[in-house]
Structures are given as C-alpha cells and as structure tokens.
Short mmCIF file of C-alpha atoms (C1' of nucleotides) in Angstrom, two decimals:
data_model
loop_
_atom_site.label_atom_id
_atom_site.label_comp_id
_atom_site.label_asym_id
_atom_site.label_seq_id
_atom_site.Cartn_x
_atom_site.Cartn_y
_atom_site.Cartn_z
CA UNK A 248 215.64 -13.98 43.13
CA UNK A 249 213.60 -11.16 42.95
CA UNK A 250 209.86 -11.25 42.56
CA UNK A 251 207.19 -8.98 41.49
CA UNK A 252 203.89 -8.09 42.51
CA UNK A 253 200.98 -5.60 41.95
CA UNK A 254 198.99 -4.33 44.39
CA UNK A 255 195.89 -1.94 44.21
CA UNK A 256 194.45 0.82 46.34
CA UNK A 257 190.92 0.75 45.66
CA UNK A 258 188.92 3.79 46.50
CA UNK A 259 185.25 4.31 47.09
CA UNK A 260 182.73 7.08 47.96
CA UNK A 261 179.43 7.83 49.26
CA UNK A 262 177.87 10.86 50.70
CA UNK A 263 177.49 9.55 54.14
CA UNK A 264 180.65 7.41 54.69
CA UNK A 265 183.20 9.52 52.78
CA UNK A 266 186.25 8.10 51.20
CA UNK A 267 187.14 4.46 51.98
CA UNK A 268 189.74 2.11 50.64
CA UNK A 269 189.12 -1.75 50.19
CA UNK A 270 191.66 -4.21 52.42
CA UNK A 271 191.59 -7.88 52.84
CA UNK A 272 192.32 -9.70 56.01
CA UNK A 273 195.64 -11.87 55.37
CA UNK A 274 194.79 -15.77 55.85
CA UNK A 275 198.89 -16.77 56.12
CA UNK A 276 201.84 -15.28 57.88
CA UNK A 277 203.48 -12.97 57.90
CA UNK A 278 200.77 -10.67 59.24
CA UNK A 279 198.14 -13.47 59.67
CA UNK A 280 194.78 -11.73 60.37
CA UNK A 281 196.52 -8.57 59.50
CA UNK A 282 195.07 -5.84 57.07
CA UNK A 283 196.62 -5.60 53.68
CA UNK A 284 196.18 -4.10 50.21
CA UNK A 285 194.87 -6.47 47.98
CA UNK A 286 197.60 -7.59 45.11
CA UNK A 287 199.46 -10.85 43.97
CA UNK A 288 202.09 -11.95 41.79
CA UNK A 289 202.12 -11.41 38.03
CA UNK A 290 201.24 -14.14 35.46
CA UNK A 291 203.91 -14.73 32.90
CA UNK A 292 201.72 -13.56 29.94
CA UNK A 293 199.25 -10.99 31.44
CA UNK A 294 200.34 -7.20 31.38
CA UNK A 295 200.12 -5.42 34.58
CA UNK A 296 197.17 -3.84 34.56
CA UNK A 297 195.37 -7.23 33.54
CA UNK A 298 197.40 -8.45 36.52
CA UNK A 299 195.82 -5.98 39.11
CA UNK A 300 192.04 -6.51 37.62
CA UNK A 301 192.60 -10.53 38.09
CA UNK A 302 193.82 -9.95 41.62
CA UNK A 303 191.09 -7.75 42.44
CA UNK A 304 188.62 -10.28 41.05
CA UNK A 305 190.11 -13.08 43.00
CA UNK A 306 190.66 -11.44 46.35
CA UNK A 307 187.64 -9.15 46.36
CA UNK A 308 185.32 -9.77 43.66
CA UNK A 309 184.95 -6.25 42.00
CA UNK A 310 185.66 -4.85 38.76
CA UNK A 311 187.19 -1.19 38.83
CA UNK A 312 186.22 1.75 36.78
CA UNK A 313 189.47 3.56 36.69
CA UNK A 314 192.99 2.40 36.88
CA UNK A 315 196.02 4.03 37.02
CA UNK A 316 199.46 3.23 37.82
CA UNK A 317 201.01 4.72 41.28
CA UNK A 318 204.71 3.96 42.19
CA UNK A 319 206.96 1.00 42.48
CA UNK A 320 207.89 -0.12 46.02
CA UNK A 321 211.21 -1.91 45.96
CA UNK A 322 213.01 -1.53 49.07
CA UNK A 323 215.07 -4.86 49.81
CA UNK A 324 213.57 -5.62 53.15
CA UNK A 325 210.09 -4.77 52.68
CA UNK A 326 209.00 -8.22 52.83
CA UNK A 327 210.48 -10.41 55.50
CA UNK A 328 210.36 -13.67 53.54
CA UNK A 329 212.15 -12.69 49.99
CA UNK A 330 212.75 -9.55 47.92
CA UNK A 331 209.67 -8.63 46.42
CA UNK A 332 209.07 -5.59 44.68
CA UNK A 333 205.50 -4.36 44.16
CA UNK A 334 204.02 -2.06 41.33
CA UNK A 335 201.41 -0.29 42.88
CA UNK A 336 198.08 0.85 41.33
CA UNK A 337 195.15 3.05 42.62
CA UNK A 338 191.69 2.43 41.37
CA UNK A 339 188.50 4.10 41.85
CA UNK A 340 184.72 2.51 42.13
CA UNK A 341 181.51 4.10 41.53
CA UNK A 342 179.43 4.97 44.36
CA UNK A 343 176.82 2.47 43.65
CA UNK A 344 179.43 -0.20 43.17
CA UNK A 345 180.81 0.93 46.63
CA UNK A 346 177.65 0.83 48.13
CA UNK A 347 176.71 -2.42 47.03
CA UNK A 348 179.84 -4.12 47.95
CA UNK A 349 180.15 -2.32 51.27
CA UNK A 350 176.98 -4.50 52.21
CA UNK A 351 178.02 -7.58 50.92
CA UNK A 352 181.43 -7.60 52.17
CA UNK A 353 181.01 -6.52 55.25
CA UNK A 354 182.88 -8.92 58.23
CA UNK A 355 184.20 -10.73 55.04
CA UNK A 356 187.47 -11.29 54.30
CA UNK A 357 187.43 -8.03 52.30
CA UNK A 358 186.45 -4.72 53.82
CA UNK A 359 185.84 -1.02 53.40
CA UNK A 360 187.50 1.43 55.76
CA UNK A 361 187.51 5.23 55.73
CA UNK A 362 190.71 6.45 54.93
CA UNK A 363 190.57 8.46 58.34
CA UNK A 364 190.31 5.34 60.23
CA UNK A 365 192.56 2.90 59.25
CA UNK A 366 193.41 -0.10 60.68
CA UNK A 367 197.58 -1.09 61.25
CA UNK A 368 198.45 -2.58 57.92
CA UNK A 369 200.88 -5.47 56.86
CA UNK A 370 204.52 -4.68 55.18
CA UNK A 371 204.97 -1.14 53.93
CA UNK A 372 201.42 -1.12 53.13
CA UNK A 373 200.79 2.21 54.92
CA UNK A 374 203.54 3.93 53.29
CA UNK A 375 201.82 2.74 49.76
CA UNK A 376 198.37 3.72 51.04
CA UNK A 377 199.63 7.11 52.12
CA UNK A 378 201.15 7.81 48.66
CA UNK A 379 197.79 6.87 46.81
CA UNK A 380 195.68 8.98 49.04
CA UNK A 381 198.15 11.90 48.64
CA UNK A 382 197.89 11.34 44.82
CA UNK A 383 194.35 11.25 44.67
CA UNK A 384 193.81 14.37 46.93
CA UNK A 385 196.24 16.29 44.40
CA UNK A 386 194.91 14.67 41.16
CA UNK A 387 191.55 15.27 41.85
CA UNK A 388 192.32 19.32 41.72
CA UNK A 389 193.65 19.07 37.96
CA UNK A 390 191.73 15.90 36.57
CA UNK A 391 188.44 15.13 36.49
CA UNK A 392 188.79 11.67 38.41
CA UNK A 393 186.39 12.71 40.94
CA UNK A 394 183.49 11.47 38.52
CA UNK A 395 184.69 8.09 38.45
CA UNK A 396 183.88 7.77 42.40
CA UNK A 397 180.37 9.00 41.54
CA UNK A 398 177.64 7.28 39.55
CA UNK A 399 176.72 7.98 35.93
CA UNK A 400 174.19 10.36 37.15
CA UNK A 401 174.70 12.19 40.30
CA UNK A 402 173.35 14.77 42.55
CA UNK A 403 175.41 17.89 42.22
CA UNK A 404 175.74 18.43 45.88
CA UNK A 405 177.37 14.96 46.12
CA UNK A 406 180.14 16.33 43.90
CA UNK A 407 180.67 19.30 46.20
CA UNK A 408 180.69 17.13 48.99
CA UNK A 409 183.23 14.84 47.54
CA UNK A 410 185.44 17.79 46.90
CA UNK A 411 185.05 19.05 50.29
CA UNK A 412 185.89 15.92 51.86
CA UNK A 413 189.13 15.19 49.83
CA UNK A 414 190.47 18.61 50.03
CA UNK A 415 189.20 18.89 53.72
CA UNK A 416 187.91 22.06 53.93
CA UNK A 417 184.75 23.93 53.23
CA UNK A 418 184.08 24.64 49.78
CA UNK A 419 182.00 28.04 48.66
CA UNK A 420 179.17 26.46 46.71
CA UNK A 421 178.27 29.34 44.55
CA UNK A 422 181.92 29.72 43.23
CA UNK A 423 182.22 25.90 43.26
CA UNK A 424 179.03 25.67 40.76
CA UNK A 425 180.46 28.58 38.88
CA UNK A 426 183.58 26.61 38.08
CA UNK A 427 182.26 23.24 37.54
CA UNK A 428 179.67 24.46 35.18
CA UNK A 429 181.76 27.03 33.36
CA UNK A 430 184.05 24.36 32.00
CA UNK A 431 181.17 23.00 30.09
CA UNK A 432 181.88 19.09 31.12
CA UNK A 433 178.44 18.54 33.11
CA UNK A 434 175.23 18.02 31.50
CA UNK A 435 171.69 18.90 33.51
CA UNK A 436 169.70 15.51 33.06
CA UNK A 437 166.60 17.76 34.15
CA UNK A 438 166.06 15.01 37.13
CA UNK A 439 166.13 15.83 40.61
CA UNK A 440 167.52 13.72 43.33
CA UNK A 441 164.82 11.60 45.49
CA UNK A 442 165.19 13.36 49.03
CA UNK A 443 165.76 11.36 52.27
CA UNK A 444 164.55 13.94 54.86
CA UNK A 445 163.99 17.44 54.57
CA UNK A 446 165.37 19.90 52.08
CA UNK A 447 165.28 20.79 48.41
CA UNK A 448 166.26 17.95 46.04
CA UNK A 449 169.43 18.38 44.28
CA UNK A 450 169.74 18.54 40.42
CA UNK A 451 170.91 15.23 38.81
CA UNK A 452 173.95 15.70 36.23
CA UNK A 453 176.10 13.81 34.08
CA UNK A 454 179.56 14.16 33.31
CA UNK A 455 180.39 14.10 29.41
CA UNK A 456 183.59 12.12 28.72
CA UNK A 457 183.59 12.58 25.40
CA UNK A 458 183.28 16.25 25.60
CA UNK A 459 186.23 16.05 27.70
CA UNK A 460 188.58 14.30 25.48
CA UNK A 461 187.70 16.81 22.75
CA UNK A 462 188.38 19.63 24.94
CA UNK A 463 191.50 18.13 25.96
CA UNK A 464 192.76 17.93 22.41
CA UNK A 465 192.03 21.81 21.90
CA UNK A 466 193.84 22.45 25.05
CA UNK A 467 191.73 22.77 27.66
CA UNK A 468 193.15 22.79 31.30
CA UNK A 469 191.08 21.19 34.04
CA UNK A 470 191.48 22.65 37.36
CA UNK A 471 189.66 23.05 40.54
CA UNK B 242 210.56 -16.07 35.32
CA UNK B 243 209.82 -12.62 35.27
CA UNK B 244 213.00 -10.23 35.94
CA UNK B 245 213.31 -6.79 36.77
CA UNK B 246 215.75 -4.04 35.67
CA UNK B 247 215.85 -0.45 36.10
CA UNK B 248 216.63 2.15 33.64
CA UNK B 249 217.31 6.09 33.80
CA UNK B 250 217.07 8.68 31.27
CA UNK B 251 219.34 11.37 32.27
CA UNK B 252 218.94 14.73 31.18
CA UNK B 253 221.47 17.50 30.58
CA UNK B 254 221.46 21.00 29.31
CA UNK B 255 223.41 23.68 27.93
CA UNK B 256 222.62 27.09 26.56
CA UNK B 257 223.77 26.52 23.20
CA UNK B 258 222.93 22.34 22.74
CA UNK B 259 219.44 22.56 24.39
CA UNK B 260 218.36 19.59 26.30
CA UNK B 261 219.74 16.17 25.87
CA UNK B 262 219.60 12.81 26.80
CA UNK B 263 222.23 10.24 27.74
CA UNK B 264 221.86 6.96 25.47
CA UNK B 265 224.17 3.77 25.35
CA UNK B 266 225.26 1.81 22.29
CA UNK B 267 224.17 -1.65 22.54
CA UNK B 268 226.98 -4.34 22.25
CA UNK B 269 225.06 -7.30 22.12
CA UNK B 270 221.86 -8.61 20.41
CA UNK B 271 219.04 -8.07 20.28
CA UNK B 272 219.28 -4.27 18.87
CA UNK B 273 223.05 -4.67 18.99
CA UNK B 274 224.66 -1.34 17.72
CA UNK B 275 221.36 0.24 18.34
CA UNK B 276 220.79 3.01 20.84
CA UNK B 277 218.97 2.42 24.00
CA UNK B 278 218.59 4.00 27.50
CA UNK B 279 221.09 2.91 30.25
CA UNK B 280 219.83 0.02 32.87
CA UNK B 281 220.17 -3.19 34.00
CA UNK B 282 219.27 -5.81 36.63
CA UNK B 283 218.53 -4.95 40.22
CA UNK B 284 221.09 -6.76 42.67
CA UNK B 285 219.56 -8.78 45.58
CA UNK B 286 220.47 -6.46 48.22
CA UNK B 287 220.29 -3.03 46.58
CA UNK B 288 217.74 -0.56 46.63
CA UNK B 289 215.86 0.46 43.42
CA UNK B 290 217.70 3.95 43.29
CA UNK B 291 221.21 2.15 44.35
CA UNK B 292 220.67 -0.04 41.36
CA UNK B 293 219.93 3.00 39.04
CA UNK B 294 223.02 4.96 40.29
CA UNK B 295 224.99 1.85 40.00
CA UNK B 296 224.27 0.81 36.61
CA UNK B 297 224.79 4.48 35.44
CA UNK B 298 228.14 4.71 36.84
CA UNK B 299 229.09 1.34 35.35
CA UNK B 300 227.64 2.07 31.97
CA UNK B 301 228.00 5.81 31.44
CA UNK B 302 230.48 7.22 34.26
CA UNK B 303 228.46 9.70 35.68
CA UNK B 304 227.11 10.51 38.95
CA UNK B 305 223.74 12.26 38.69
CA UNK B 306 222.64 14.85 40.85
CA UNK B 307 218.81 14.31 40.63
CA UNK B 308 216.72 11.18 40.87
CA UNK B 309 213.10 10.47 40.57
CA UNK B 310 211.12 7.36 39.71
CA UNK B 311 209.01 7.90 36.24
CA UNK B 312 207.04 5.10 35.63
CA UNK B 313 207.36 1.08 35.49
CA UNK B 314 206.81 -0.63 31.78
CA UNK B 315 205.98 -4.08 32.19
CA UNK B 316 204.40 -5.19 28.85
CA UNK B 317 204.69 -9.20 28.21
CA UNK B 318 206.40 -8.77 25.10
CA UNK B 319 208.59 -5.47 25.54
CA UNK B 320 211.79 -7.64 25.69
CA UNK B 321 211.67 -10.58 22.86
CA UNK B 322 214.17 -12.45 24.94
CA UNK B 323 211.96 -12.89 28.35
CA UNK B 324 209.74 -11.13 30.19
CA UNK B 325 211.58 -8.06 31.77
CA UNK B 326 209.59 -5.44 33.83
CA UNK B 327 211.43 -2.16 33.78
CA UNK B 328 211.19 0.44 36.48
CA UNK B 329 212.10 3.68 34.79
CA UNK B 330 213.87 6.56 36.35
CA UNK B 331 214.58 10.02 35.46
CA UNK B 332 217.53 11.90 36.33
CA UNK B 333 219.32 15.25 35.97
CA UNK B 334 222.85 16.47 35.83
CA UNK B 335 224.33 19.80 36.31
CA UNK B 336 225.45 21.84 33.04
CA UNK B 337 228.93 21.60 33.86
CA UNK B 338 228.99 18.12 34.34
CA UNK B 339 226.87 17.72 31.14
CA UNK B 340 229.45 19.69 29.03
CA UNK B 341 232.36 17.86 30.21
CA UNK B 342 230.96 14.35 29.79
CA UNK B 343 229.65 15.79 26.32
CA UNK B 344 233.43 16.18 25.30
CA UNK B 345 234.87 12.96 27.05
CA UNK B 346 232.00 10.74 25.88
CA UNK B 347 231.64 12.02 22.52
CA UNK B 348 231.75 8.87 19.95
CA UNK B 349 232.07 6.47 22.67
CA UNK B 350 229.57 4.31 23.72
CA UNK B 351 227.43 6.52 25.66
CA UNK B 352 226.65 9.48 23.81
CA UNK B 353 224.38 12.43 24.30
CA UNK B 354 221.33 13.47 21.95
CA UNK B 355 219.30 16.43 21.58
CA UNK B 356 215.79 15.41 22.53
CA UNK B 357 214.70 16.73 19.09
CA UNK B 358 217.02 14.87 17.01
CA UNK B 359 216.93 11.26 18.76
CA UNK B 360 217.87 8.15 16.88
CA UNK B 361 215.94 4.94 16.69
CA UNK B 362 215.85 3.26 19.90
CA UNK B 363 215.93 -0.55 21.23
CA UNK B 364 212.98 -2.17 22.68
CA UNK B 365 210.21 0.27 23.98
CA UNK B 366 212.65 2.87 24.74
CA UNK B 367 210.87 5.34 22.52
CA UNK B 368 207.78 5.21 24.49
CA UNK B 369 209.69 5.24 27.85
CA UNK B 370 211.68 8.50 26.69
CA UNK B 371 208.72 10.13 25.53
CA UNK B 372 207.22 9.51 29.01
CA UNK B 373 210.25 11.04 30.53
CA UNK B 374 210.32 14.25 28.28
CA UNK B 375 206.41 14.73 29.10
CA UNK B 376 207.15 14.38 32.74
CA UNK B 377 210.24 16.88 32.88
CA UNK B 378 208.11 19.18 30.87
CA UNK B 379 205.15 19.27 33.26
CA UNK B 380 207.25 18.91 36.40
CA UNK B 381 209.40 22.13 35.60
CA UNK B 382 206.17 24.44 35.91
CA UNK B 383 205.31 23.45 39.38
CA UNK B 384 208.73 22.47 41.15
CA UNK B 385 212.05 24.02 40.94
CA UNK B 386 213.85 20.94 39.00
CA UNK B 387 215.18 23.19 36.73
CA UNK B 388 218.00 24.25 38.79
CA UNK B 389 218.93 20.81 39.04
CA UNK B 390 219.71 21.23 35.24
CA UNK B 391 222.31 24.40 35.68
CA UNK B 392 225.42 24.98 37.72
CA UNK B 393 225.50 26.32 41.45
CA UNK B 394 225.94 29.59 40.02
CA UNK B 395 224.04 30.33 36.92
CA UNK B 396 223.37 33.54 34.69
CA UNK B 397 219.79 34.59 34.95
CA UNK B 398 219.53 34.51 31.34
CA UNK B 399 220.34 30.57 30.90
CA UNK B 400 217.22 29.61 33.27
CA UNK B 401 214.88 31.91 31.05
CA UNK B 402 216.42 30.07 28.05
CA UNK B 403 215.93 26.83 29.85
CA UNK B 404 212.24 27.53 30.32
CA UNK B 405 211.70 28.66 26.68
CA UNK B 406 213.51 25.65 25.55
CA UNK B 407 211.41 23.15 27.82
CA UNK B 408 208.28 24.75 27.61
CA UNK B 409 208.58 25.25 23.78
CA UNK B 410 207.65 28.65 23.61
CA UNK B 411 208.74 32.42 24.07
CA UNK B 412 209.06 33.84 27.37
CA UNK B 413 208.19 37.49 28.19
CA UNK B 414 211.57 38.40 30.04
CA UNK B 415 210.08 41.05 32.07
CA UNK B 416 207.40 38.86 33.20
CA UNK B 417 209.45 35.84 34.03
CA UNK B 418 212.08 37.96 35.90
CA UNK B 419 209.16 39.50 37.95
CA UNK B 420 207.92 35.98 39.04
CA UNK B 421 211.17 34.02 39.52
CA UNK B 422 212.45 36.88 41.72
CA UNK B 423 209.08 37.21 43.61
CA UNK B 424 209.48 33.36 44.93
CA UNK B 425 212.31 34.72 46.92
CA UNK B 426 214.26 31.39 46.00
CA UNK B 427 217.11 33.25 44.10
CA UNK B 428 220.35 35.09 45.62
CA UNK B 429 221.95 37.62 43.58
CA UNK B 430 226.00 36.59 43.82
CA UNK B 431 226.93 40.00 42.51
CA UNK B 432 228.71 38.49 40.22
CA UNK B 433 228.43 38.92 36.24
CA UNK B 434 228.75 36.23 33.52
CA UNK B 435 231.66 35.95 31.41
CA UNK B 436 230.41 37.09 28.08
CA UNK B 437 231.63 35.36 24.70
CA UNK B 438 230.70 37.52 21.79
CA UNK B 439 228.60 40.89 21.79
CA UNK B 440 225.77 41.75 24.60
CA UNK B 441 225.48 42.76 28.06
CA UNK B 442 226.47 40.35 30.53
CA UNK B 443 224.00 38.48 32.69
CA UNK B 444 223.73 38.67 36.62
CA UNK B 445 224.91 35.15 38.13
CA UNK B 446 222.50 33.83 40.59
CA UNK B 447 222.07 31.03 42.85
CA UNK B 448 219.03 28.90 43.85
CA UNK B 449 218.72 28.78 47.73
CA UNK B 450 217.59 25.37 47.98
CA UNK B 451 217.29 25.29 52.10
CA UNK B 452 214.97 28.71 51.63
CA UNK B 453 212.90 26.33 49.43
CA UNK B 454 212.34 23.47 51.70
CA UNK B 455 211.66 26.21 54.64
CA UNK B 456 208.90 27.92 52.44
CA UNK B 457 207.58 24.58 51.46
CA UNK B 458 206.58 23.75 54.95
CA UNK B 459 205.00 26.96 55.33
CA UNK B 460 202.62 25.84 52.39
CA UNK B 461 204.14 27.85 49.63
CA UNK B 462 203.67 26.92 46.02
CA UNK B 463 206.08 27.00 43.55
CA UNK B 464 204.48 27.44 39.94
CA UNK B 465 205.95 29.44 36.61
"C1'" DT C 32 229.20 53.42 16.73
"C1'" DC C 33 226.84 49.61 15.42
"C1'" DA C 34 225.34 45.27 16.86
"C1'" DA C 35 223.85 42.01 20.35
"C1'" DA C 36 221.80 40.86 24.73
"C1'" DA C 37 220.24 41.68 29.46
"C1'" DG C 38 217.97 44.89 32.67
"C1'" DT C 39 213.65 47.25 33.95
"C1'" DG C 40 207.50 49.33 35.25
"C1'" DT C 41 202.92 50.29 34.45
"C1'" DT C 42 198.38 49.32 32.76
"C1'" DT C 43 194.95 45.99 31.41
"C1'" DC C 44 192.21 42.30 31.88
"C1'" DA C 45 190.43 37.85 33.86
"C1'" DC C 46 190.05 35.12 37.48
"C1'" DT C 47 189.80 34.37 42.03
"C1'" DT C 48 187.64 35.20 46.43
"C1'" DA C 49 183.96 37.12 49.68
"C1'" DC C 50 179.44 37.29 51.09
"C1'" DA C 51 173.52 36.36 51.91
"C1'" DC C 52 168.78 35.51 50.36
"C1'" DC C 53 165.31 33.01 48.13
"C1'" DC C 54 163.16 28.28 46.96
"C1'" DA C 55 161.55 23.40 47.12
"C1'" DT C 56 160.86 19.81 49.98
"C1'" DG C 57 159.34 16.64 54.39
"C1'" DA C 58 157.92 16.76 58.90
"C1'" DT D 91 154.88 26.89 59.28
"C1'" DC D 92 159.33 25.31 60.66
"C1'" DA D 93 163.76 23.27 59.79
"C1'" DT D 94 166.78 21.33 56.44
"C1'" DG D 95 169.56 21.42 52.16
"C1'" DG D 96 169.99 23.34 47.56
"C1'" DG D 97 169.91 27.13 43.89
"C1'" DT D 98 171.62 31.48 42.69
"C1'" DG D 99 174.70 37.05 41.38
"C1'" DT D 100 177.49 40.65 42.30
"C1'" DA D 101 181.36 43.38 43.71
"C1'" DA D 102 186.15 44.13 45.42
"C1'" DG D 103 190.79 42.17 45.16
"C1'" DT D 104 194.63 39.70 43.47
"C1'" DG D 105 197.65 37.78 39.96
"C1'" DA D 106 198.77 37.55 34.77
"C1'" DA D 107 199.51 38.95 30.44
"C1'" DA D 108 200.72 42.71 27.13
"C1'" DC D 109 203.88 45.99 25.85
"C1'" DA D 110 209.42 49.11 24.34
"C1'" DC D 111 213.05 51.44 25.91
"C1'" DT D 112 217.54 51.65 28.20
"C1'" DT D 113 222.13 49.97 29.57
"C1'" DT D 114 226.47 47.32 28.88
"C1'" DT D 115 229.41 44.94 26.33
"C1'" DG D 116 232.17 43.30 22.26
"C1'" DA D 117 233.73 44.05 17.65
#
DNA sequence: TCAAAAGTGTTTCACTTACACCCATGA
DNA sequence: TCATGGGTGTAAGTGAAACACTTTTGA
C-alpha cells in the first residue's frame, strides 16, 4: 500500500546568520540520529496545508508565516521501508521568530542549519532541500516573498543583505533602493534602527501587503 | 485509507483549432458520462511519471512528448467516495500527433476540447485544468515549451500564432521575429510551407534543442 | 490584378547599469 | 576625529516598443 506524507522545508533569516533551514534529528531507524526535513503522514480529514502546520507544530513547535507547495516526490525506492510519496512544502518564518527559535531549539531535536553548511540528510531529503532552495532563490526575484523572512518593521539595509545573500552576488545599493522604493510597496515608518557598533542607523520600513494585492489586480509585476 | 492518483492535462495545438485539452468521458459513477481529466492510481513499483504515461496510453492511446509535474491536489472532500490525493501533471503533444488523434478519437471516449470551450468537469477538475492553463501560459514566456506543441519542422507563422493564442494578445510580427531569431535557437530548413488558399508561404524552421541545452549552461535566459 | 498572408529596418523611449561622495552614529 | 555603515543622483548604454510597405502566392 502506498502512503502519503507531507514534508516542509522551513527557511529562516537573520542579518548575521544568513539563510537557514530547520531540520530534525531522527529518533528511530532508518537513518536514526540523522538529520531530516520535518514532516509526517496526513490524517484522514485534514487538508495538506493543515497536515504540514500540524506536523511542524508537533515536531518543532513553530508556526510559519508563509507556506507554499513545492513539489511531490514519489520515486519507488525513496523510503527503504515501503512506498511513501511525499508532498513537499516550503515555509518562511519571520526573522524575530527565527532568532527566538534559534535560541530555544539549539542543541535540541530540532535545529537550524545555514543553507551553505548542511549536514548529511536522510532519504532523498538532500534533493528536496535543493529543490526548495532553488525555488526560493528564483521566486524572491519575481514575488515579494523576501518580506516574509523579515519582521513587520525592518531596516532597509536588512532587505538589501537578504537579497545579496539569496542571489549570491553584490547589489548596488543605489539601484536597489531606487527600484524597491519605486514599486510603491514600502512605507517609511519614520523610525531608525537601533545600531550596535558604529555606523549610521538604517531607516525602518514596512511592507504594505494590501497595497501589493491592490496593485497586483491592476496588473503590476514585481521584479527585482 | 488515503489513496494516491496521477492525473494529466494533455495540451494539443493546431493553427486552426488553437489550444485544446484531452478529456475522457467517465464510464462509471460518480459523474457517470461526465468529462474528466485522464488519470488513475499509481502501481506499487512505478514512478509517478511512469504512472502518468501508462494511464494516458490506457485511457487515450497517446504518447506525450513533454511531461511536467503541475501540482498536488488533496482537499479532503475532492472525491465524494473516499480520500484521494491527485498528483497532477501537464503534458504537451506535437501538432501532427494532435491532429491525428483529433481525427481518430472524435466522438469516442476521449475527446479534444478547445480551452475556451470546455464542458463541465467532474470532481475538482475544473480547478486543476485552470491551474494547468495558467502554468502553460506563464511558462511559454520564459521557457521554450512552445516548440513541444509544434512539429519538428514548423512554419514560422504557426509559432507566432501559438504565442498570440496563448498570451491572448496580438503580437508585432517584426519584433517577435527579431527576438526569436536573435536567440539563435531556430534553424531555417530552407523549405517553405505548403499553402492552402492565398498568401505567401511561410518559411519552415526547426528548433535546435541541443543548442538550447548548450546555451542554457552558458547562462542564457529564454524570454519572450 | 486582386486579396491574402509573410518578410523585412529604423527610430523612439524606458529601463538598467555604472559610478562616488556625504551624513549619522559609536568608540 | 576616526571608523563604520547608510543615504543619495546622474549619465551612458541597452533592450523594448511602435510603426508600414514590399513580396509571394492562389483565385
């Protein structure tokens, strides 16, 4: 009998630690004590998204803030025990949530790993994670999902660093600022970031989601 | 127990009939005699793609020429009998294959429908089909999948009409020609289309897939 | 010779890219 | 006052969009 599971690649971001994914340590064989993407079987009466959210809560204690279906993986031998098809999702958590979990889950059963310093993964999870990273990297360029990784109010400089990290290249600050602000999706809160160490404090902005929905309907196209 | 099926939205194209999808007439309840997307359950030892290809062959007799996973649909009540999760794919067949099948399957159990003149569909198949149409419309702009709907050798004018149909807008012939040819992916066969009726015959081109793979590696980006 | 359909270049405009100095803060 | 990090404008280049007449064919 074929079984169906959901798995979720959860991404978090902070200015200092870059982009990380949340992995869990397996308690039972196969791959006992190995790292894996959180997930589990779907219950009879829940939707796929509910299943993902439930499993994430059970296994890692987090609530995500953006969830999107990624791809379904169903090769016959991907699980050595029996045929399991996995419907994979990717999720984004806000920066403050990430740092909070980062502190509390450290050295526990669930742990954050920088996407450039990943451990060996169970099953075909390396491939799944790779697919998720590619999707996020590509998607951040034509949909405003970057804001889902930042706090409600964020320093403009953090946004720039996020893009530089994900796109893996330097960004011209003037051109980037010009482009982002010309979209008309950001609001200047008038506040300034609390600085640690030297340097001019960055302005604090917020993303106007309603305005984005509005402009979407009018045919606007987000693109960096 | 949750079961897993694959479904496939098969697209075909001809200059005169535009873009069509292949649907089958259901033999049994629920939705007996209603139209549905072809598909079926996955066998224990086949991959998802193999399942799609097998089901298409069994139900419609066709072999497709491009296959890509679309999305997985798993709402608890999408099938009234029991929980069935469907992993949907979309497929493209070449124009000559489409016209051949169009002649042979007419009035049979499998039939082509223009995407603007669809019948009522069983289950949540309307939503699945809508998702597939959106995907193809979007994808044709940034990946050379349009060629999968045309024959190996095709009149240039057909390509232009395909884009005009899918993008649902007029295309400036001069700009379109300039852009497509500047990509360096088409080869002029030196032949001319056989004309039916009046009008200058169109040049016959072919898509150079190897050259595309090559240029992809070198970082080229297809975009219309 | 007329109608239908495809081939073909140039100009304008908008957007992207390149590029450097000043300002605010903490040490 | 020095080091660090963020804010800011302009000019050149490149690619997209607008635009119409000529050529080939069948009737």
